[in-house]
Structure formats: structure tokens, C-alpha cells
Amino acid sequence: MGNKKPLTNYVRRMTRALMNAGVKSVVISPGSRSTPLAYAFASTKSLEAYMQVDERSAGFFALGLAKATGEPVVLLCTSGTAASNYFPAVTEAHYARIPLIVITADRPHELREVGAPQAIDQIQLYGNHVKYSVDFPLAEENSDVDDYIERHVQRAASVALSAPSGPIHLNVPFREPLLIDFEMETPSPTFIQRMKGIDFLDASTTQFIESVLHKTEKGLLVVGELPIGIDTELFWKFAKALNWPVLCDPLSNLRAKVPTNCMNLCIDRYDALLKSELYKGKAIPDTVIRFGPQPVSKPLSLFLKKVRPQTVVLVDESPEFRDPLGIVTHHIQSSAEAFLQINVQKEESFYARIWSRANHEATVVMENSIGSDEGAYTQMLFSHLPDESDLISGSSMPIRDVDTFFGKTDRDITIFANRGTNGIDGVVSTALGIQAARKRPTWLLIGDLSFLHDVNGLIVSRFHETDLTIVIMNNDGGGIFSYLPQAESGNHFERLFGTPTGLTFEHIAAMYDAQYASIESMEEFEQELAKEKEKNIRIIEVFTNREANVTAHRTLWNEITKRIDSIE
């Protein structure tokens, strides 16, 4: 079988270097060429190894783990097109700033580009969608290679974790034989520790921000998706001292566990409010301070782009700050926590009361609306979510319904979604990864097309326990397109955009031994939500009508507009 020592030493050093960099979880897809690392990972007791046979789904499962923990997660696959199937998740991780460490096993150099099976060009495979990429040397008895392995793994991991976080790629070639010595002890390390610095604002930046805050009479805090684990108590302490309205995207997770004394500042209905032309005239701010990416709401984006506030401060840890509207006037390159240390004390303004009053009136309309559309179903779902649970939203209509209907609450509910690229793929796998990381009851709100895209993701439930309830809004097609101008043209709309499939998912549920319910009415949905969850996976399929959904949403928005327009 040959000398196993060089290969064993190689993969053991790599494994320990990854753990020293903060890796606690690895997601492995089966394959021959990755055998040495797969064995090394699986035989390391302090590593949590997950299996997922579909690489595309594995990528999103790992993304969910990393998104939920804020820690680096390793993806491992064999050579060839297996590595190509990671690309969608790598792309999402790049734009969502998620620290994935993608390890692709490769053929040795002599088998590249000579027609060898399962050999493709894996060098720089993910291009500019990773922050760092390296092609490792082959295993050999060489102390210089030992040093190289440990330092390059640490260097790559440091890049993945440095702000802004993102994916990195390690391409690792192996020459046969591929077996390692399980009894061999892990060799002594040559690299010891990485230490991070502490973010802070310098005196001139602090002085500038304090000046802006004190002179502004009409100020808004706009908060997009925030990283998991951010100090929300610190945020609300700052917001209360500032007394500005806070427009909270659902992915900011500031709508949950809202302190009682900040309820009036938490604005959760702005998407509906900003559909009123009259209200928009009253709501124009002088200054906007934004944390995180631009929120989901299109009316908010259109509003800010049109009014172009005099001062727009963006707090973003990356030099490549996010400004899709082209309105940012000042970029503060720092963490949110560093910014929130600024000392300020202001009284509540008339401008803040305008937002608070309108937000209250919109909430009254929503709470008293009666319907049987997707909005009504999601409202009922959100009211049912238990304390200490997680909600994952699909893209397209689900995240917009979360934005519209998930109101502020004192319950501990954390919301996740893949909004790096806003794709509908990989959502089931991401949800399963988040649940695996957080170990809390988890709910996934998803459309039928998005669910179809990642049915393979359910395979992971055959290898690992989970607690996931999937609520599928089945409107037989792409519901969001019905709200866009394309819907006004009857020519080819259904075939090109509606894309009805006529598929239902009872047989999918049976294949994965999932608890299943088919819902046709609000009464049935309420009864189903009251039932106990009996299996690892639960699928609730809610049948709705796309045209009725559009009509109901627009009717609700019109009622809100009428009510807030009548405010003196």
C-alpha cells in the first residue's frame, strides 16, 4: 500500500490548521479523490462532519451553517464537475459575505489536461467570486511543505474572516494511493495563533458624526441585514438616545425582541407607507444613516433615490461599500458596534412622531384585514411562530411578504434569507444548514418554484436529524412576476414568466417520510398550525391563486394609503 506517512501528515496538518482558524463544521460530499481529507475530517472528534451527496445542495447547506454561526465552514468534494456544482453557493457567499472555505480535491499535475477522467481545470475555478484561491502542492516528506500548508491554510482562513467575510478556495491535489494511517498521531504545529485587532472610530470621524447627529432635525436610521450575533441591545440603546425612526428590514432582526421603550421608534410598515405619494412628501429626511445592505423594500429604494437626502452615511466594514442607489455621501468603514459607541442624546422630534403615527395606523389596517391570499396566510404563520424559533424566507414573494407582514414583536424569532444575490436556488439546503447550526425549531417560507429548485436538499435529512417545517406557497408558478410590468402584456406571459408546472408535493413528502398537509383555506391552515409536529421534516402545502394574491395585496396597500392620507 506504500508509505502512508507523508499523506497522513499532510491532511492532519491541514485539518488542525483549519480548526485553529475557527472551523468547527465540515460538509462532505462523497467521492474518491477527496478520500484523504474526508477520512481526516471524519476521524477528528472535535469536528462536526455533515454528509450531503448533492454538491449543489451541500454548498447551500454549508452556507446556512456559516450564516447562522458567523464561523467558517468547510466544504469538501472530489475532483471534476463536483467542484462546479459549488459555484451557486460560492456566488451567494461572496455577495452575502459568508466565510465558506471551499476545498476541492484535484488530480495530480501529471493528470491535468491530458484526458484523465474527472479532471477539469480547477485553478481559479471560482474567479472573482472568492477572496483568495490557492493550488496546494502534493504531499511529500518535506518540512518546507509542512510550513507552507499550515501558513497558507491560516492565511486563507484569515482572508475569509476579515471584513468583509467571504468564501475562499483551496485546491488540493492528491496522488494515489489515497488511504491514510488512522493510528498516526497529529504532528506538532509550526504555526501557533492569529490575533485580531479591535475596530474603533478615530477622533475626527467621531466629531464629524456627532456634529451631523446634533444638527439633524429629520433623521432616519435605515437597517438592512445585520450579521448574526450583533449586539442588538447596544443598537437600541443608541437608537433610543438618538430618538430617530428606525426603518428595520426583517433581516436586520431588529423587529424581534424590541425593547418596550423603543417600540415607537421601530418602523416595520415603511414598505406600505411609502406607496403613498402624500406621505412620502411628509417623510423626506435630511440625513440617513444606513447599516448593512440596502433593505428589501423597493418603495424605500425608490423613495431614497428620488429625494436624495443631503447627508447619507453608510456604515460598512468593507472598502467596497454597498451603494446600489448611488446616494451615499459619507462612508464610515467600521463595524456597526464601533459606530454605536458614539455618545448622543436627543429629544423625540415631530418628524419621528410622523413616522410612528403612520406606522401605527398601517398596523391597525393590517391587523383588521380579512383575506385568504398569501399575505393573510403569512400573517397567520407569523403570529403562530413560537418564541425561540427561526424563520427562513425564500426570495421573490416570500421575503416581500415577510417585509410587509412580519411585525415587531417581543418574541425571540430570528429571520434569515439568501439576499447576497437574491436567487431562488439552494433555499431548502440553506434552511437545513441554519437549523443544524442553531438547533432551534425552524420554519421555512418558500414558493413552489424555489422549492422545486432544491428538492435534492432534503437528502441531508436522511443523514442528520433536523426540526424543519416547510410552508410552501403553491401558486403554480412565479408569483412575483404578476406584480411587474410583464404581467400587463398577455403575450406569452404565462409561458415565459408564470411558468406553471401543475406539480404538487405530497409524493415528495412521502419519499422523505415527511409529515404532510394540503391546505385550501385559512381555517385548514389555522387547524394545521395548531397540530403537533411529529416528524423531522414537516411540509405544509398552501394552494393559492396568483391573480387573487395580486388583487388582495393591492387592495391592502390602497386601504393603508387612504388611512394614512387622512392623518392631519
XYZ file of C-alpha atoms in Angstrom:
568
model
C 0.000 0.000 0.000
C 3.065 2.298 0.121
C 4.223 4.776 2.748
C 1.148 6.483 4.231
C 3.119 8.847 6.453
C 3.557 11.826 4.044
C -0.121 11.880 3.048
C -1.329 11.397 6.632
C 0.969 14.152 7.895
C -0.281 16.425 5.108
C -4.014 16.063 5.759
C -3.611 16.032 9.558
C -1.717 19.336 9.419
C -4.356 20.822 7.143
C -7.145 19.649 9.441
C -5.530 21.118 12.542
C -4.758 24.401 10.759
C -8.413 24.727 9.776
C -9.515 24.071 13.352
C -7.006 26.630 14.683
C -8.608 29.116 12.273
C -12.014 28.550 13.875
C -13.514 25.750 11.789
C -15.883 23.537 13.758
C -18.032 22.077 10.956
C -17.315 20.448 7.601
C -19.758 19.403 4.888
C -18.566 16.447 2.844
C -19.866 15.089 -0.446
C -18.689 11.572 -1.272
C -16.007 10.981 -3.899
C -12.749 9.122 -4.378
C -10.133 11.850 -4.865
C -11.103 13.650 -1.633
C -10.697 10.443 0.427
C -7.621 11.538 2.467
C -9.222 14.745 3.750
C -12.633 13.101 4.182
C -11.040 10.473 6.414
C -9.057 13.093 8.312
C -12.139 15.214 8.964
C -14.422 12.298 9.878
C -11.863 10.847 12.320
C -11.366 14.162 14.161
C -13.710 14.023 17.144
C -13.895 17.786 17.717
C -15.093 18.413 14.142
C -18.784 18.104 13.240
C -18.917 16.322 9.878
C -22.094 16.542 7.794
C -22.840 14.447 4.690
C -24.735 15.664 1.610
C -24.466 13.659 -1.596
C -25.571 16.508 -3.888
C -22.755 19.089 -4.125
C -25.039 21.953 -5.139
C -27.238 21.383 -2.109
C -24.161 20.743 0.058
C -22.878 24.207 -0.821
C -26.045 25.898 0.375
C -26.248 23.665 3.455
C -22.739 24.806 4.416
C -23.735 28.384 3.650
C -26.632 28.034 6.079
C -24.302 26.715 8.777
C -21.900 29.627 8.297
C -24.684 32.213 8.023
C -26.215 31.050 11.308
C -22.964 30.879 13.277
C -20.770 33.552 11.730
C -17.989 30.948 11.786
C -16.040 29.498 8.845
C -17.420 26.240 7.452
C -15.503 23.840 5.209
C -16.927 22.319 2.024
C -15.134 19.267 0.653
C -15.702 17.496 -2.657
C -13.897 15.306 -5.154
C -12.400 16.491 -8.428
C -14.240 17.316 -11.656
C -17.731 18.718 -12.071
C -18.445 18.111 -8.376
C -16.484 21.315 -7.772
C -18.519 23.159 -10.430
C -21.693 22.415 -8.512
C -20.453 24.527 -5.594
C -20.478 27.668 -7.753
C -24.039 28.895 -6.961
C -23.406 28.733 -3.197
C -19.965 30.307 -3.596
C -21.549 33.179 -5.519
C -24.167 33.732 -2.813
C -21.486 33.548 -0.115
C -19.433 36.175 -1.955
C -22.218 38.721 -2.159
C -23.680 37.863 1.267
C -20.200 37.970 2.872
C -20.292 34.442 4.304
C -16.995 32.700 5.290
C -17.030 29.447 3.319
C -13.784 27.504 2.947
C -14.202 25.511 -0.254
C -11.777 22.607 -0.618
C -11.775 20.863 -3.977
C -9.712 17.706 -4.283
C -7.831 17.519 -7.578
C -5.856 15.153 -9.763
C -2.055 15.386 -9.520
C -0.391 17.714 -12.002
C 0.610 14.946 -14.401
C -3.068 14.018 -14.917
C -4.296 17.526 -15.703
C -5.332 18.427 -19.269
C -4.339 15.018 -20.659
C -7.786 13.434 -20.881
C -7.789 11.832 -17.426
C -11.272 11.096 -16.036
C -12.844 13.543 -13.561
C -10.158 16.095 -14.317
C -11.155 19.650 -15.183
C -9.296 22.952 -14.836
C -9.909 23.765 -11.165
C -7.289 26.522 -10.823
C -9.068 29.804 -10.063
C -12.315 27.905 -10.736
C -14.491 30.441 -8.920
C -12.749 33.509 -10.337
C -13.504 36.784 -8.591
C -16.262 35.192 -6.527
C -13.737 34.091 -3.904
C -11.467 36.352 -1.873
C -8.486 34.003 -2.080
C -7.564 30.957 -4.125
C -4.519 28.685 -3.877
C -3.422 25.475 -5.579
C -1.657 23.373 -2.944
C 1.404 21.192 -3.568
C 1.287 17.412 -3.449
C 2.048 15.587 -0.216
C 5.727 14.779 0.352
C 8.199 14.357 3.201
C 9.392 17.944 3.231
C 9.408 20.333 6.209
C 9.024 23.324 3.872
C 5.759 21.842 2.588
C 4.611 21.348 6.195
C 5.230 25.038 6.887
C 3.525 26.015 3.643
C 0.371 24.019 4.425
C -0.183 25.446 7.889
C 0.570 29.055 6.971
C -1.419 29.073 3.757
C -4.450 27.496 5.405
C -4.264 30.117 8.156
C -3.681 32.907 5.657
C -6.657 31.804 3.560
C -8.913 31.458 6.599
C -7.831 34.896 7.832
C -8.845 36.366 4.480
C -12.224 34.594 4.678
C -12.861 36.037 8.141
C -11.514 39.549 7.574
C -14.133 42.193 6.925
C -15.939 41.776 4.735
C -16.131 37.994 5.229
C -16.383 35.814 2.159
C -15.553 32.473 0.546
C -12.046 31.235 -0.232
C -10.889 28.273 -2.356
C -8.238 25.669 -1.576
C -7.496 23.316 -4.471
C -5.731 20.237 -3.090
C -4.234 17.607 -5.437
C -3.759 14.019 -4.291
C -1.786 11.227 -5.931
C -2.848 7.621 -5.412
C -2.843 5.664 -3.130
C -5.380 7.777 -1.214
C -5.510 5.988 2.152
C -4.129 7.429 5.406
C -2.851 5.956 8.657
C -5.622 6.365 11.254
C -3.262 5.451 14.104
C -0.640 8.093 13.337
C -0.554 10.990 15.826
C -1.105 14.538 14.656
C 2.294 16.158 14.068
C 3.473 19.165 16.084
C 2.286 22.513 14.721
C 4.595 25.051 13.128
C 2.048 27.899 13.267
C 0.550 28.848 16.643
C -2.038 31.617 16.668
C -3.710 34.501 14.826
C -4.869 37.540 16.842
C -7.362 40.155 15.661
C -7.346 43.901 16.242
C -10.257 45.941 17.635
C -12.275 48.324 15.474
C -12.737 51.888 16.681
C -13.595 55.297 15.234
C -10.877 57.914 15.302
C -11.439 61.335 16.882
C -12.106 63.237 13.640
C -14.687 60.683 12.437
C -16.431 60.711 15.799
C -16.502 64.511 15.819
C -17.991 64.607 12.307
C -20.737 62.083 13.147
C -21.630 63.814 16.424
C -21.952 67.105 14.530
C -24.266 65.533 11.931
C -26.432 63.877 14.570
C -26.858 67.011 16.652
C -27.767 69.351 13.796
C -30.176 66.971 12.012
C -33.890 67.555 12.656
C -35.245 64.963 10.204
C -33.092 61.882 10.545
C -33.630 58.229 9.673
C -31.785 55.092 10.691
C -32.116 52.515 7.916
C -31.015 48.995 8.820
C -30.573 46.164 6.345
C -29.376 42.633 7.051
C -27.052 42.540 10.041
C -24.530 39.791 10.861
C -25.646 37.146 13.319
C -24.624 37.884 16.886
C -24.598 41.656 16.601
C -25.339 43.426 19.897
C -28.969 44.471 19.382
C -29.201 45.838 22.935
C -26.386 48.241 22.099
C -28.186 49.235 18.909
C -31.466 50.021 20.651
C -29.639 51.923 23.385
C -28.078 54.102 20.681
C -31.376 54.466 18.785
C -33.263 55.479 21.937
C -30.645 58.110 22.790
C -30.841 59.440 19.220
C -34.665 59.213 19.046
C -34.748 58.809 15.267
C -37.189 56.459 13.490
C -35.557 53.115 12.681
C -36.634 51.517 9.402
C -35.972 47.859 10.220
C -35.584 45.418 7.352
C -36.801 41.992 8.553
C -33.281 40.593 8.057
C -31.898 43.162 10.480
C -33.638 41.080 13.154
C -34.457 44.308 14.947
C -38.201 43.632 14.665
C -37.857 40.841 17.238
C -37.189 41.307 20.950
C -37.844 45.034 20.623
C -37.423 46.827 23.980
C -40.684 48.293 25.238
C -39.300 51.833 25.317
C -38.256 51.562 21.651
C -41.483 50.189 20.162
C -42.469 53.617 18.835
C -39.108 54.009 17.067
C -39.217 50.593 15.355
C -40.830 51.232 11.965
C -41.858 47.942 10.366
C -44.530 49.093 7.854
C -42.452 51.521 5.792
C -42.827 49.448 2.616
C -46.580 50.080 2.677
C -46.280 53.680 3.928
C -44.018 54.680 1.056
C -46.625 53.700 -1.514
C -48.488 56.896 -0.562
C -47.395 59.972 -2.532
C -48.824 62.277 0.139
C -46.980 60.521 2.946
C -43.694 60.495 1.038
C -43.897 64.287 0.878
C -44.055 64.442 4.681
C -41.366 61.819 5.257
C -38.391 63.330 3.388
C -35.299 63.119 5.651
C -32.328 65.472 5.868
C -29.967 62.729 6.996
C -29.969 58.944 6.621
C -27.597 56.588 8.436
C -27.644 53.095 6.986
C -26.259 49.881 8.466
C -25.936 46.747 6.343
C -27.003 46.361 2.698
C -29.928 48.228 1.164
C -33.170 46.740 2.580
C -35.504 44.505 0.577
C -38.198 47.169 0.090
C -38.403 48.579 -3.438
C -40.606 51.558 -2.389
C -37.918 52.552 0.138
C -35.199 52.363 -2.522
C -37.227 54.414 -4.986
C -38.044 56.975 -2.299
C -34.441 57.490 -1.185
C -33.125 57.616 -4.746
C -35.700 60.265 -5.684
C -35.347 62.561 -2.658
C -31.532 62.141 -2.354
C -31.102 63.273 1.283
C -28.420 65.874 1.856
C -26.371 63.507 4.017
C -26.362 59.723 3.628
C -23.885 57.981 5.927
C -23.162 54.324 5.244
C -21.558 52.222 7.977
C -19.843 49.317 6.192
C -16.722 47.431 7.271
C -15.589 46.917 3.671
C -13.743 49.450 1.499
C -16.038 48.152 -1.268
C -19.115 49.642 0.358
C -22.597 48.792 -0.911
C -24.415 51.692 -2.571
C -26.763 50.411 -5.320
C -28.743 53.683 -5.281
C -25.723 55.929 -5.780
C -26.749 58.311 -2.969
C -24.162 57.691 -0.218
C -22.290 60.887 0.693
C -20.121 59.540 3.541
C -18.738 56.036 4.082
C -17.667 55.087 7.602
C -15.509 51.980 7.225
C -16.111 50.302 10.567
C -18.184 47.698 12.304
C -21.673 48.682 13.420
C -20.649 48.177 17.058
C -17.831 50.704 16.720
C -20.231 53.309 15.340
C -22.828 52.636 18.031
C -20.357 53.722 20.727
C -20.905 57.354 19.707
C -22.395 59.405 22.525
C -25.603 61.277 21.658
C -28.754 62.449 23.440
C -31.740 63.993 21.633
C -35.430 64.529 22.325
C -38.077 62.875 20.162
C -38.856 65.114 17.190
C -42.073 65.923 15.332
C -40.566 64.036 12.381
C -40.210 60.885 14.486
C -43.813 61.198 15.620
C -44.970 61.404 11.966
C -43.349 58.031 11.272
C -44.599 56.453 14.490
C -48.206 57.583 13.953
C -48.329 56.436 10.334
C -46.732 53.098 11.248
C -49.391 52.553 13.916
C -52.225 53.322 11.509
C -50.839 50.916 8.901
C -50.595 48.210 11.551
C -54.240 48.719 12.516
C -55.307 48.234 8.891
C -53.227 45.066 8.541
C -54.420 43.530 11.785
C -58.053 44.128 10.836
C -57.802 42.954 7.241
C -59.535 39.708 6.364
C -58.453 37.662 3.396
C -57.431 34.280 2.068
C -54.435 35.309 -0.024
C -50.756 34.640 0.584
C -50.486 37.789 2.691
C -53.199 36.549 5.039
C -51.589 33.108 5.235
C -48.186 34.553 6.067
C -49.681 36.850 8.692
C -51.269 33.829 10.362
C -47.995 31.897 10.134
C -46.016 34.717 11.752
C -48.469 35.062 14.617
C -48.121 31.312 15.247
C -44.303 31.190 15.323
C -43.194 30.198 18.817
C -40.691 32.058 20.960
C -37.069 30.948 20.422
C -37.568 29.809 16.826
C -36.086 30.708 13.438
C -37.740 31.732 10.172
C -36.041 31.309 6.810
C -37.574 33.134 3.869
C -37.315 32.309 0.202
C -36.646 35.079 -2.288
C -39.192 36.719 -4.610
C -42.629 36.969 -2.946
C -41.874 35.232 0.398
C -39.275 37.811 1.505
C -41.554 40.634 0.407
C -44.418 39.175 2.418
C -42.055 38.851 5.381
C -41.147 42.522 4.898
C -44.811 43.524 4.724
C -46.414 41.289 7.323
C -43.800 40.350 9.944
C -44.486 42.960 12.607
C -42.347 43.941 15.561
C -42.601 41.576 18.494
C -41.128 40.805 21.888
C -40.635 37.149 20.853
C -37.177 35.757 20.084
C -37.522 34.979 16.358
C -34.500 35.227 14.077
C -35.040 35.666 10.333
C -32.655 34.523 7.598
C -32.655 34.672 3.791
C -30.194 34.441 0.917
C -30.059 38.059 -0.229
C -26.478 38.178 -1.442
C -27.698 37.549 -4.982
C -31.451 37.148 -4.253
C -31.587 33.791 -6.034
C -34.323 31.216 -5.558
C -31.896 28.267 -5.613
C -30.472 26.428 -2.629
C -33.012 27.766 -0.136
C -34.058 24.378 1.289
C -30.416 23.418 1.868
C -29.649 26.783 3.448
C -32.579 26.339 5.839
C -31.399 22.847 6.802
C -27.888 24.212 7.408
C -29.188 27.021 9.599
C -31.260 24.586 11.649
C -28.272 22.249 12.028
C -26.181 25.138 13.361
C -28.721 26.708 15.706
C -30.630 23.629 16.906
C -33.886 25.598 17.215
C -37.330 24.864 15.749
C -37.085 26.276 12.233
C -39.715 27.352 9.714
C -39.124 27.833 6.001
C -41.483 30.007 3.941
C -40.921 29.260 0.259
C -42.612 29.354 -3.150
C -43.285 26.282 -5.279
C -40.654 27.050 -7.949
C -37.948 27.723 -5.369
C -38.812 24.504 -3.558
C -38.548 22.601 -6.852
C -35.096 24.100 -7.415
C -33.744 22.453 -4.269
C -35.810 19.336 -3.604
C -32.472 17.464 -3.536
C -31.596 19.443 -0.416
C -33.944 17.226 1.579
C -31.496 14.340 1.138
C -29.476 15.679 4.078
C -32.391 14.853 6.390
C -31.609 11.172 5.769
C -28.169 11.617 7.380
C -28.817 14.144 10.157
C -31.677 14.953 12.499
C -33.486 18.201 11.874
C -36.504 20.181 13.046
C -37.801 21.949 9.950
C -41.327 22.918 8.955
C -41.612 23.932 5.292
C -44.572 26.116 4.302
C -44.867 26.097 0.507
C -46.965 28.830 -1.056
C -48.005 26.943 -4.199
C -49.455 29.420 -6.677
C -48.320 27.242 -9.580
C -45.564 29.452 -10.875
C -43.529 32.604 -10.377
C -45.849 34.758 -8.280
C -43.652 37.850 -8.139
C -43.825 38.412 -11.901
C -47.540 39.105 -11.568
C -46.624 42.375 -9.805
C -44.265 43.510 -12.573
C -44.988 45.278 -15.901
C -44.577 41.983 -17.770
C -47.944 40.900 -16.382
C -49.686 43.713 -18.258
C -48.792 42.100 -21.551
C -50.774 38.943 -22.098
C -48.454 37.777 -24.880
C -46.527 34.719 -23.720
C -46.621 35.861 -20.061
C -47.697 32.523 -18.614
C -45.202 30.502 -20.633
C -42.205 32.782 -20.034
C -42.854 34.211 -16.557
C -45.774 32.465 -14.864
C -44.191 29.080 -15.727
C -46.975 26.912 -14.289
C -45.882 23.322 -13.674
C -49.057 21.819 -12.231
C -46.894 19.975 -9.683
C -47.794 19.293 -6.064
C -45.531 17.885 -3.367
C -47.386 15.184 -1.466
C -45.288 12.463 -3.139
C -42.059 14.313 -2.343
C -43.121 14.387 1.302
C -43.835 10.655 1.217
C -40.448 9.928 -0.386
C -38.654 11.643 2.501
C -41.066 10.341 5.159
C -42.135 13.900 5.962
C -45.294 14.963 7.740
C -47.587 16.487 5.098
C -50.709 18.639 4.913
C -52.548 20.113 1.941
C -54.220 23.468 2.679
C -57.037 25.103 0.731
C -58.443 27.579 3.280
C -57.486 29.805 6.197
C -59.474 27.582 8.539
C -57.494 24.498 7.476
C -54.238 26.390 7.862
C -55.099 27.536 11.373
C -56.004 23.980 12.365
C -52.780 22.603 10.878
C -50.613 25.148 12.668
C -52.215 24.108 15.949
C -51.182 20.472 15.440
C -48.034 18.938 16.900
C -45.033 18.386 14.650
C -44.428 14.621 14.580
C -41.515 14.103 12.167
C -38.129 15.670 11.409
C -39.464 17.306 8.248
C -42.957 18.740 8.011
C -44.352 20.075 4.728
C -47.434 22.282 4.675
C -48.519 22.991 1.095
C -50.793 26.007 0.787
C -52.604 26.394 -2.526
C -53.202 29.983 -3.637
C -54.101 31.900 -6.771
C -51.642 34.347 -8.310
C -54.225 36.803 -9.622
C -56.131 36.811 -6.323
C -52.869 37.407 -4.449
C -52.071 40.486 -6.550
C -55.555 41.896 -6.078
C -55.513 41.317 -2.310
C -52.073 42.895 -1.841
C -53.005 45.983 -3.855
C -56.313 46.334 -2.035
C -54.496 46.259 1.313
C -51.914 48.828 0.177
C -54.702 51.117 -1.053
C -56.524 50.863 2.291
C -53.325 51.762 4.144
C -52.726 54.708 1.816
C -56.268 56.028 2.401
C -55.885 55.758 6.160
C -52.531 57.482 6.460
C -53.505 60.141 3.913
C -56.356 61.128 6.226
C -53.979 61.882 9.112
C -53.906 65.609 9.831
